[in-house]
Tab-separated table of C-alpha atoms and ligand atoms in Angstrom:
chain	number	residue	atom	x	y	z
E	1	MET	CA	0.000	0.000	0.000
E	2	ALA	CA	2.814	2.372	0.990
E	3	GLN	CA	4.618	1.533	-2.219
E	4	SER	CA	1.584	2.195	-4.389
E	5	ARG	CA	0.951	5.504	-2.673
E	6	ARG	CA	4.553	6.552	-3.224
E	7	GLU	CA	4.305	5.606	-6.864
E	8	TRP	CA	1.065	7.532	-7.133
E	9	ILE	CA	2.640	10.652	-5.588
E	10	ARG	CA	5.719	10.331	-7.727
E	11	GLY	CA	3.500	9.952	-10.802
E	12	ASN	CA	1.650	13.109	-9.888
E	13	LEU	CA	4.854	15.003	-9.224
E	14	LEU	CA	6.265	13.907	-12.546
E	15	ALA	CA	3.025	14.849	-14.282
E	16	SER	CA	3.122	18.300	-12.667
E	17	GLY	CA	6.775	18.729	-13.536
E	18	ALA	CA	7.610	19.082	-9.850
E	19	LEU	CA	10.536	16.690	-9.997
E	20	LEU	CA	11.981	18.496	-12.994
E	21	ALA	CA	11.237	22.171	-12.397
E	22	PRO	CA	12.911	24.139	-9.568
E	23	ALA	CA	9.578	24.715	-7.846
E	24	GLY	CA	7.105	21.891	-7.371
E	25	ALA	CA	3.384	22.084	-6.741
E	26	TRP	CA	2.188	22.113	-3.165
E	27	ARG	CA	1.126	18.682	-1.904
E	28	GLN	CA	-0.921	17.858	1.121
E	29	SER	CA	0.024	14.896	3.252
E	30	PRO	CA	-2.704	12.248	3.219
E	31	GLY	CA	-4.900	11.480	6.166
E	32	VAL	CA	-5.832	15.087	6.941
E	33	LYS	CA	-9.293	15.121	8.436
E	34	THR	CA	-11.414	18.044	9.397
E	35	ALA	CA	-13.217	17.479	12.655
E	36	GLY	CA	-16.296	19.682	12.753
E	37	GLY	CA	-15.261	23.073	14.102
E	38	THR	CA	-12.072	21.883	15.876
E	39	PRO	CA	-8.842	23.344	14.474
E	40	ARG	CA	-6.520	20.685	13.110
E	41	MET	CA	-2.960	20.909	11.859
E	42	ARG	CA	-2.488	20.470	8.134
E	43	LEU	CA	0.900	19.742	6.567
E	44	THR	CA	1.644	20.731	2.983
E	45	PHE	CA	4.955	20.476	1.170
E	46	ARG	CA	6.604	21.028	-2.180
E	47	PRO	CA	9.993	20.246	-3.727
E	48	TYR	CA	12.223	23.187	-4.627
E	49	THR	CA	15.764	23.421	-5.993
E	50	LEU	CA	18.289	25.914	-4.642
E	51	GLN	CA	20.649	27.439	-7.197
E	52	LEU	CA	24.143	28.028	-5.852
E	53	LYS	CA	25.932	31.263	-6.755
E	54	HIS	CA	29.230	29.420	-7.283
E	55	VAL	CA	30.096	25.806	-8.018
E	56	PHE	CA	30.658	24.436	-4.524
E	57	THR	CA	33.500	21.955	-4.069
E	58	VAL	CA	34.349	20.108	-0.877
E	59	ALA	CA	36.639	17.106	-0.338
E	60	VAL	CA	34.087	14.604	-1.630
E	61	ASN	CA	32.203	16.323	-4.462
E	62	SER	CA	31.161	19.428	-6.457
E	63	ARG	CA	27.682	20.715	-7.214
E	64	THR	CA	25.654	23.734	-8.405
E	65	THR	CA	22.225	22.965	-6.922
E	66	THR	CA	20.739	21.610	-3.695
E	67	PRO	CA	17.309	19.932	-3.551
E	68	VAL	CA	15.090	21.142	-0.714
E	69	VAL	CA	11.501	20.549	0.319
E	70	LEU	CA	9.515	23.467	1.736
E	71	THR	CA	6.840	22.629	4.290
E	72	GLU	CA	3.956	24.501	5.851
E	73	ILE	CA	1.842	23.539	8.849
E	74	GLU	CA	-1.427	25.438	9.029
E	75	TYR	CA	-3.455	25.522	12.228
E	76	ASP	CA	-6.392	27.766	13.030
E	77	GLY	CA	-5.425	30.262	10.321
E	78	ILE	CA	-1.741	30.477	11.324
E	79	VAL	CA	1.038	29.018	9.159
E	80	GLY	CA	4.427	27.714	10.306
E	81	TYR	CA	7.243	27.328	7.757
E	82	GLY	CA	9.802	24.563	7.532
E	83	GLU	CA	12.461	23.214	5.215
E	84	ALA	CA	14.422	20.061	4.421
E	85	SER	CA	17.772	20.663	2.728
E	86	MET	CA	19.284	17.568	1.174
E	87	PRO	CA	22.802	17.718	-0.246
E	88	PRO	CA	22.891	14.575	-2.421
E	89	TYR	CA	25.833	12.891	-0.656
E	90	LEU	CA	23.755	12.559	2.528
E	91	GLY	CA	21.267	10.226	0.847
E	92	GLU	CA	17.986	12.128	1.044
E	93	SER	CA	16.242	13.540	-2.034
E	94	HIS	CA	12.993	15.046	-3.286
E	95	ASP	CA	11.720	11.480	-3.671
E	96	THR	CA	12.648	10.251	-0.195
E	97	ALA	CA	11.364	13.404	1.524
E	98	THR	CA	8.102	13.242	-0.438
E	99	ALA	CA	7.663	9.593	0.512
E	100	PHE	CA	8.345	10.357	4.175
E	101	LEU	CA	6.164	13.462	4.420
E	102	SER	CA	3.319	11.595	2.747
E	103	LYS	CA	3.203	9.410	5.865
E	104	VAL	CA	2.926	12.336	8.286
E	105	ASP	CA	-0.599	12.717	9.606
E	106	LEU	CA	-0.764	15.685	11.978
E	107	SER	CA	-4.554	15.570	12.221
E	108	ARG	CA	-4.212	12.923	14.954
E	109	PHE	CA	-2.748	15.557	17.288
E	110	ALA	CA	-5.220	18.059	18.654
E	111	ASN	CA	-2.637	20.244	20.427
E	112	PRO	CA	0.378	21.707	18.558
E	113	PHE	CA	2.091	22.514	21.895
E	114	GLU	CA	2.713	18.802	22.438
E	115	LEU	CA	5.934	19.179	20.461
E	116	GLU	CA	7.703	16.405	22.294
E	117	SER	CA	5.215	13.629	21.622
E	118	ILE	CA	4.358	14.852	18.117
E	119	LEU	CA	7.986	14.903	17.040
E	120	GLU	CA	8.750	11.593	18.738
E	121	THR	CA	5.902	10.005	16.797
E	122	ILE	CA	7.140	11.503	13.529
E	123	ASP	CA	10.684	10.313	14.251
E	124	GLY	CA	9.290	6.816	14.689
E	125	LEU	CA	7.556	6.713	11.297
E	126	ALA	CA	10.734	5.535	9.573
E	127	PRO	CA	14.452	5.372	10.334
E	128	GLY	CA	16.765	7.984	8.789
E	129	ASN	CA	15.171	10.891	6.908
E	130	PRO	CA	16.676	13.531	9.255
E	131	ALA	CA	16.133	16.475	6.894
E	132	ALA	CA	12.537	15.472	6.096
E	133	LYS	CA	11.908	15.159	9.838
E	134	ALA	CA	13.538	18.554	10.394
E	135	SER	CA	11.148	20.129	7.888
E	136	VAL	CA	8.204	19.116	10.091
E	137	ASP	CA	10.026	20.053	13.314
E	138	ILE	CA	10.903	23.542	12.049
E	139	ALA	CA	7.389	24.249	10.733
E	140	LEU	CA	5.898	23.080	14.034
E	141	HIS	CA	8.288	25.264	16.054
E	142	ASP	CA	7.455	28.209	13.812
E	143	LEU	CA	3.736	27.569	14.305
E	144	VAL	CA	4.045	27.271	18.093
E	145	GLY	CA	6.152	30.437	18.322
E	146	LYS	CA	3.523	32.284	16.314
E	147	LEU	CA	0.722	30.913	18.500
E	148	VAL	CA	2.433	32.281	21.639
E	149	LYS	CA	3.654	35.353	19.710
E	150	GLN	CA	7.312	34.907	20.738
E	151	PRO	CA	10.569	34.224	18.896
E	152	TRP	CA	12.183	30.946	19.893
E	153	TYR	CA	15.168	32.651	21.527
E	154	ASN	CA	12.711	34.082	24.062
E	155	ILE	CA	10.990	30.744	24.596
E	156	TRP	CA	14.372	29.081	25.165
E	157	GLY	CA	15.645	31.989	27.228
E	158	TYR	CA	18.581	32.984	25.008
E	159	ASP	CA	19.810	36.551	24.500
E	160	PRO	CA	19.856	37.351	20.762
E	161	LYS	CA	22.514	40.020	21.356
E	162	LEU	CA	24.905	37.161	22.183
E	163	ALA	CA	24.534	35.706	18.660
E	164	PRO	CA	28.062	35.161	17.332
E	165	VAL	CA	29.780	36.098	14.115
E	166	THR	CA	29.405	33.498	11.386
E	167	THR	CA	32.105	32.022	9.235
E	168	PHE	CA	31.839	32.357	5.486
E	169	THR	CA	32.824	29.257	3.551
E	170	ILE	CA	35.395	29.274	0.771
E	171	GLY	CA	35.119	26.057	-1.258
E	172	ILE	CA	38.057	24.273	-2.866
E	173	ASP	CA	39.157	26.057	-6.033
E	174	THR	CA	42.155	27.430	-7.894
E	175	PRO	CA	44.357	29.980	-6.055
E	176	GLU	CA	43.087	32.721	-8.380
E	177	VAL	CA	39.376	32.010	-7.659
E	178	VAL	CA	40.063	31.507	-3.955
E	179	ARG	CA	41.744	34.923	-3.704
E	180	GLN	CA	38.770	36.497	-5.516
E	181	LYS	CA	36.227	34.804	-3.216
E	182	THR	CA	38.214	35.943	-0.179
E	183	ARG	CA	38.107	39.569	-1.330
E	184	GLU	CA	34.344	39.286	-1.968
E	185	ALA	CA	33.855	37.986	1.586
E	186	ALA	CA	35.268	41.179	3.149
E	187	GLU	CA	32.274	41.530	5.483
E	188	PHE	CA	32.989	38.279	7.316
E	189	LYS	CA	35.210	38.224	10.388
E	190	VAL	CA	36.103	34.529	10.133
E	191	LEU	CA	36.561	32.459	6.981
E	192	LYS	CA	35.943	28.724	6.780
E	193	ILE	CA	38.222	26.928	4.374
E	194	LYS	CA	37.313	23.612	2.817
E	195	LEU	CA	40.309	21.299	3.010
E	196	GLY	CA	40.942	17.599	2.559
E	197	ARG	CA	42.754	17.491	-0.760
E	198	ASP	CA	46.416	17.634	-1.762
E	199	THR	CA	45.976	21.331	-2.627
E	200	ASP	CA	45.328	22.327	1.015
E	201	LYS	CA	48.511	24.305	1.636
E	202	ALA	CA	48.228	26.143	-1.693
E	203	MET	CA	44.592	27.050	-0.833
E	204	VAL	CA	45.529	28.385	2.581
E	205	GLU	CA	48.529	30.323	1.312
E	206	ALA	CA	46.433	31.885	-1.477
E	207	ILE	CA	43.903	33.097	1.086
E	208	ARG	CA	46.577	34.242	3.528
E	209	SER	CA	48.119	36.322	0.744
E	210	VAL	CA	45.024	38.566	0.692
E	211	THR	CA	43.751	38.525	4.302
E	212	ASP	CA	44.909	38.190	7.908
E	213	ARG	CA	41.478	37.284	9.269
E	214	PRO	CA	41.124	34.183	11.482
E	215	MET	CA	40.008	31.018	9.723
E	216	SER	CA	38.590	27.601	10.433
E	217	GLY	CA	39.314	24.492	8.396
E	218	ASP	CA	37.026	21.654	7.387
E	219	ALA	CA	38.634	18.522	5.981
E	220	ASN	CA	35.276	16.758	5.488
E	221	GLN	CA	36.916	13.377	6.288
E	222	GLY	CA	39.385	14.016	3.470
E	223	TRP	CA	42.685	13.365	5.287
E	224	THR	CA	43.799	9.766	5.622
E	225	ASP	CA	46.978	9.565	7.741
E	226	ARG	CA	46.622	10.574	11.390
E	227	GLN	CA	50.207	11.836	11.794
E	228	GLN	CA	49.942	13.902	8.604
E	229	ALA	CA	46.585	15.241	9.794
E	230	LEU	CA	48.127	16.244	13.131
E	231	ASP	CA	51.079	17.895	11.361
E	232	MET	CA	48.642	19.750	9.126
E	233	ILE	CA	46.666	20.999	12.146
E	234	GLY	CA	49.918	22.346	13.638
E	235	TRP	CA	50.683	24.061	10.332
E	236	LEU	CA	47.162	25.573	10.289
E	237	LYS	CA	47.517	26.856	13.859
E	238	GLU	CA	50.629	28.775	12.845
E	239	ARG	CA	48.536	30.415	10.138
E	240	GLY	CA	45.800	31.721	12.398
E	241	PHE	CA	43.279	28.879	12.319
E	242	LEU	CA	40.864	28.600	15.249
E	243	TYR	CA	39.653	24.987	14.936
E	244	VAL	CA	39.319	22.138	12.432
E	245	GLU	CA	36.373	19.946	11.491
E	246	GLN	CA	36.375	16.230	10.809
E	247	PRO	CA	40.019	15.578	9.923
E	248	LEU	CA	39.556	11.832	9.298
E	249	PRO	CA	36.683	9.554	8.214
E	250	LYS	CA	34.139	9.300	11.011
E	251	GLU	CA	34.610	5.535	11.402
E	252	ARG	CA	38.235	5.995	12.545
E	253	VAL	CA	37.261	6.789	16.105
E	254	ASP	CA	40.544	5.693	17.728
E	255	ASP	CA	42.657	7.719	15.302
E	256	LEU	CA	40.413	10.751	15.756
E	257	ALA	CA	40.774	10.478	19.533
E	258	TRP	CA	44.563	10.204	19.067
E	259	ILE	CA	44.578	13.437	17.032
E	260	THR	CA	42.276	15.274	19.448
E	261	GLU	CA	44.483	14.356	22.406
E	262	ARG	CA	47.525	15.909	20.718
E	263	SER	CA	45.976	18.639	18.598
E	264	PRO	CA	46.937	22.266	19.257
E	265	LEU	CA	43.498	23.270	17.894
E	266	PRO	CA	40.002	22.134	18.903
E	267	VAL	CA	38.850	19.216	16.727
E	268	ILE	CA	35.149	19.326	15.878
E	269	GLY	CA	33.094	16.304	14.840
E	270	ASP	CA	30.647	16.977	12.028
E	271	GLU	CA	30.039	13.924	9.836
E	272	GLY	CA	30.704	11.820	12.963
E	273	VAL	CA	28.004	13.560	15.025
E	274	GLN	CA	24.472	13.366	13.700
E	275	ARG	CA	21.973	13.040	16.542
E	276	LEU	CA	21.678	13.170	20.323
E	277	PRO	CA	23.267	9.783	21.185
E	278	ASP	CA	26.303	10.751	19.078
E	279	VAL	CA	27.170	13.637	21.420
E	280	ARG	CA	27.949	11.323	24.307
E	281	LYS	CA	29.954	9.050	21.992
E	282	ALA	CA	31.902	12.103	20.776
E	283	LEU	CA	33.293	12.780	24.252
E	284	GLY	CA	37.012	11.960	24.118
E	285	VAL	CA	36.935	11.563	20.333
E	286	TYR	CA	36.445	15.238	19.492
E	287	THR	CA	36.826	18.511	21.385
E	288	GLY	CA	33.411	19.608	20.223
E	289	VAL	CA	30.446	18.879	17.991
E	290	ASN	CA	28.988	20.576	14.936
E	291	ILE	CA	25.195	20.624	15.331
E	292	LYS	CA	23.032	21.041	12.211
E	293	LEU	CA	19.244	20.934	12.065
E	294	MET	CA	19.329	18.762	8.939
E	295	LYS	CA	21.284	16.086	10.802
E	296	SER	CA	19.552	16.347	14.177
E	297	THR	CA	15.963	16.108	12.813
E	298	GLY	CA	15.360	19.755	13.700
E	299	MET	CA	15.323	22.344	16.478
E	300	ARG	CA	14.048	20.087	19.253
E	301	GLU	CA	16.866	17.599	19.164
E	302	ALA	CA	19.470	20.211	18.194
E	303	GLN	CA	18.762	22.060	21.431
E	304	LYS	CA	19.090	18.851	23.428
E	305	MET	CA	22.426	18.168	21.715
E	306	LEU	CA	23.571	21.668	22.587
E	307	GLN	CA	22.673	21.223	26.240
E	308	LEU	CA	24.242	17.766	26.479
E	309	ALA	CA	27.471	18.912	24.819
E	310	ARG	CA	27.643	21.875	27.196
E	311	GLY	CA	27.016	19.584	30.143
E	312	LEU	CA	29.869	17.343	29.013
E	313	GLY	CA	32.182	20.352	28.752
E	314	MET	CA	32.483	20.144	24.982
E	315	LYS	CA	32.747	22.964	22.452
E	316	VAL	CA	29.690	23.577	20.274
E	317	MET	CA	29.588	24.697	16.695
E	318	LEU	CA	26.327	25.415	14.865
E	319	GLY	CA	26.356	24.605	11.148
E	320	CYS	CA	24.023	24.368	8.202
E	321	MET	CA	23.634	23.056	4.672
E	322	THR	CA	22.883	25.310	1.739
E	323	GLU	CA	19.412	26.324	2.872
E	324	THR	CA	16.909	29.108	2.393
E	325	SER	CA	16.567	31.735	5.110
E	326	CYS	CA	13.862	29.484	6.580
E	327	GLY	CA	16.274	26.771	7.733
E	328	ILE	CA	18.966	29.306	8.629
E	329	SER	CA	16.543	31.383	10.714
E	330	ALA	CA	15.438	28.281	12.595
E	331	ALA	CA	19.030	27.322	13.447
E	332	SER	CA	19.985	30.866	14.393
E	333	HIS	CA	17.821	30.825	17.542
E	334	LEU	CA	20.402	28.438	19.073
E	335	SER	CA	23.338	30.598	18.030
E	336	PRO	CA	23.579	32.766	21.195
E	337	MET	CA	24.670	29.631	23.065
E	338	VAL	CA	27.375	28.276	20.739
E	339	ASP	CA	31.120	28.843	20.475
E	340	TRP	CA	31.180	29.151	16.702
E	341	ALA	CA	28.507	29.587	14.050
E	342	ASP	CA	28.687	28.602	10.416
E	343	LEU	CA	25.345	29.901	9.167
E	344	ASP	CA	26.174	31.175	5.693
E	345	GLY	CA	23.939	28.689	3.833
E	346	ALA	CA	21.396	31.209	2.544
E	347	LEU	CA	24.163	33.550	1.368
E	348	LEU	CA	25.458	30.901	-1.034
E	349	ILE	CA	22.198	30.649	-3.023
E	350	SER	CA	20.618	32.942	-5.629
E	351	ASN	CA	16.945	31.981	-5.237
E	352	ASP	CA	16.060	32.333	-1.547
E	353	VAL	CA	12.302	32.385	-0.901
E	354	PHE	CA	12.409	33.774	2.653
E	355	ASP	CA	13.555	36.839	4.527
E	356	GLY	CA	14.811	36.059	8.000
E	357	THR	CA	18.015	35.898	9.999
E	358	LYS	CA	20.694	38.018	8.367
E	359	VAL	CA	24.424	38.470	8.585
E	360	ILE	CA	25.295	42.096	9.333
E	361	ASP	CA	28.969	43.042	9.690
E	362	GLY	CA	29.689	39.335	9.864
E	363	LYS	CA	27.395	38.830	12.867
E	364	VAL	CA	24.243	36.696	13.029
E	365	VAL	CA	21.218	38.970	13.500
E	366	ILE	CA	18.001	37.182	14.462
E	367	PRO	CA	14.793	39.096	13.680
E	368	ASN	CA	12.504	39.931	16.567
E	369	ARG	CA	9.522	38.138	15.077
E	370	PRO	CA	7.381	35.301	16.449
E	371	GLY	CA	8.344	31.717	15.670
E	372	ILE	CA	11.551	31.246	13.681
E	373	GLY	CA	11.217	34.759	12.236
E	374	ALA	CA	11.208	33.786	8.558
E	375	VAL	CA	8.837	35.659	6.264
E	376	LYS	CA	7.945	34.336	2.841
E	377	LEU	CA	9.139	36.539	0.013
E	378	GLY	CA	6.698	37.441	-2.788
E	379	ALA	CA	5.611	34.900	-5.368
E	380	ARG	CA	9.163	34.026	-6.442
E	381	GLY	CA	9.076	30.328	-7.360
J	401	MG	MG1	31.769	20.253	8.229
């Protein structure tokens, strides 16, 4: 039955061009019932494709687009917005998110404030699918914030003035392009450099030739030898780096712990830290964790990860995928409590559909608006 429904939805999406065109038609998850007079939550969603301003290259791949799914949860005339961003190498897609969201029946919950049990039920619908789950979590948080007329930083008790600066990411490229991108990123106080290839030192030296700003490095599991990785971290420290992400493949836990024990810079787990149970496992393996809504299944679990990491005395970084200002705004409400933010995802795309959290003078600025603070832009896409 599930298979036939998926095929039916896919057939409809293909017929509407939704799987081919950047913007798909809005779909409503099945099972929505209207109980006479009682407000019920209604989930709708549509595929959308983000266009990147530059070809984006990291250690494992290059790409020019990112598939996302935009969600809305409507309840009693109020709409909450959400998003799933799905870089292809993580395994989710328009198809998988559509299949997952088609199973979500919010009409069985009468009270949107029961975030905990609603999101636990949704998490249990299928394993995996963290971004699709995040798209429901974010829309539900946005809805609840709007219902109580408060931004999430107020609900959580965080001071938005403490929001940090964000890094701006420079992807792997030729020295000439890297120098140009560095000049264009003049507003940003910290640059994040994608590493993990044999061109690392040339990349760093090209950037250092045009700026003395602090930097962070992300090897994206691209280094292979632990001693060479440790030597490289020492070399990066001498060149003004603040921390490094994921020096080795996530499976090499013992080697990562060996590096972390000796590293002159904090070592942050990203690919190796997805959800809440991973934070505890990261203790002793990494200095800190990189929390992203698209890995954690959304704001609810991301905040728990933040609190657990803090309780364990670990550093916390807040990251993102390429996302619209919807996903970035949602993540930004956690930013006052983190050591480092990497929330440049919406700045890397040319077809954002939301206005929300901005970067001003390199600093994350969260709007004082209820919910996640993202407002839909006009009828673009
Ligand atoms: Mg990373």
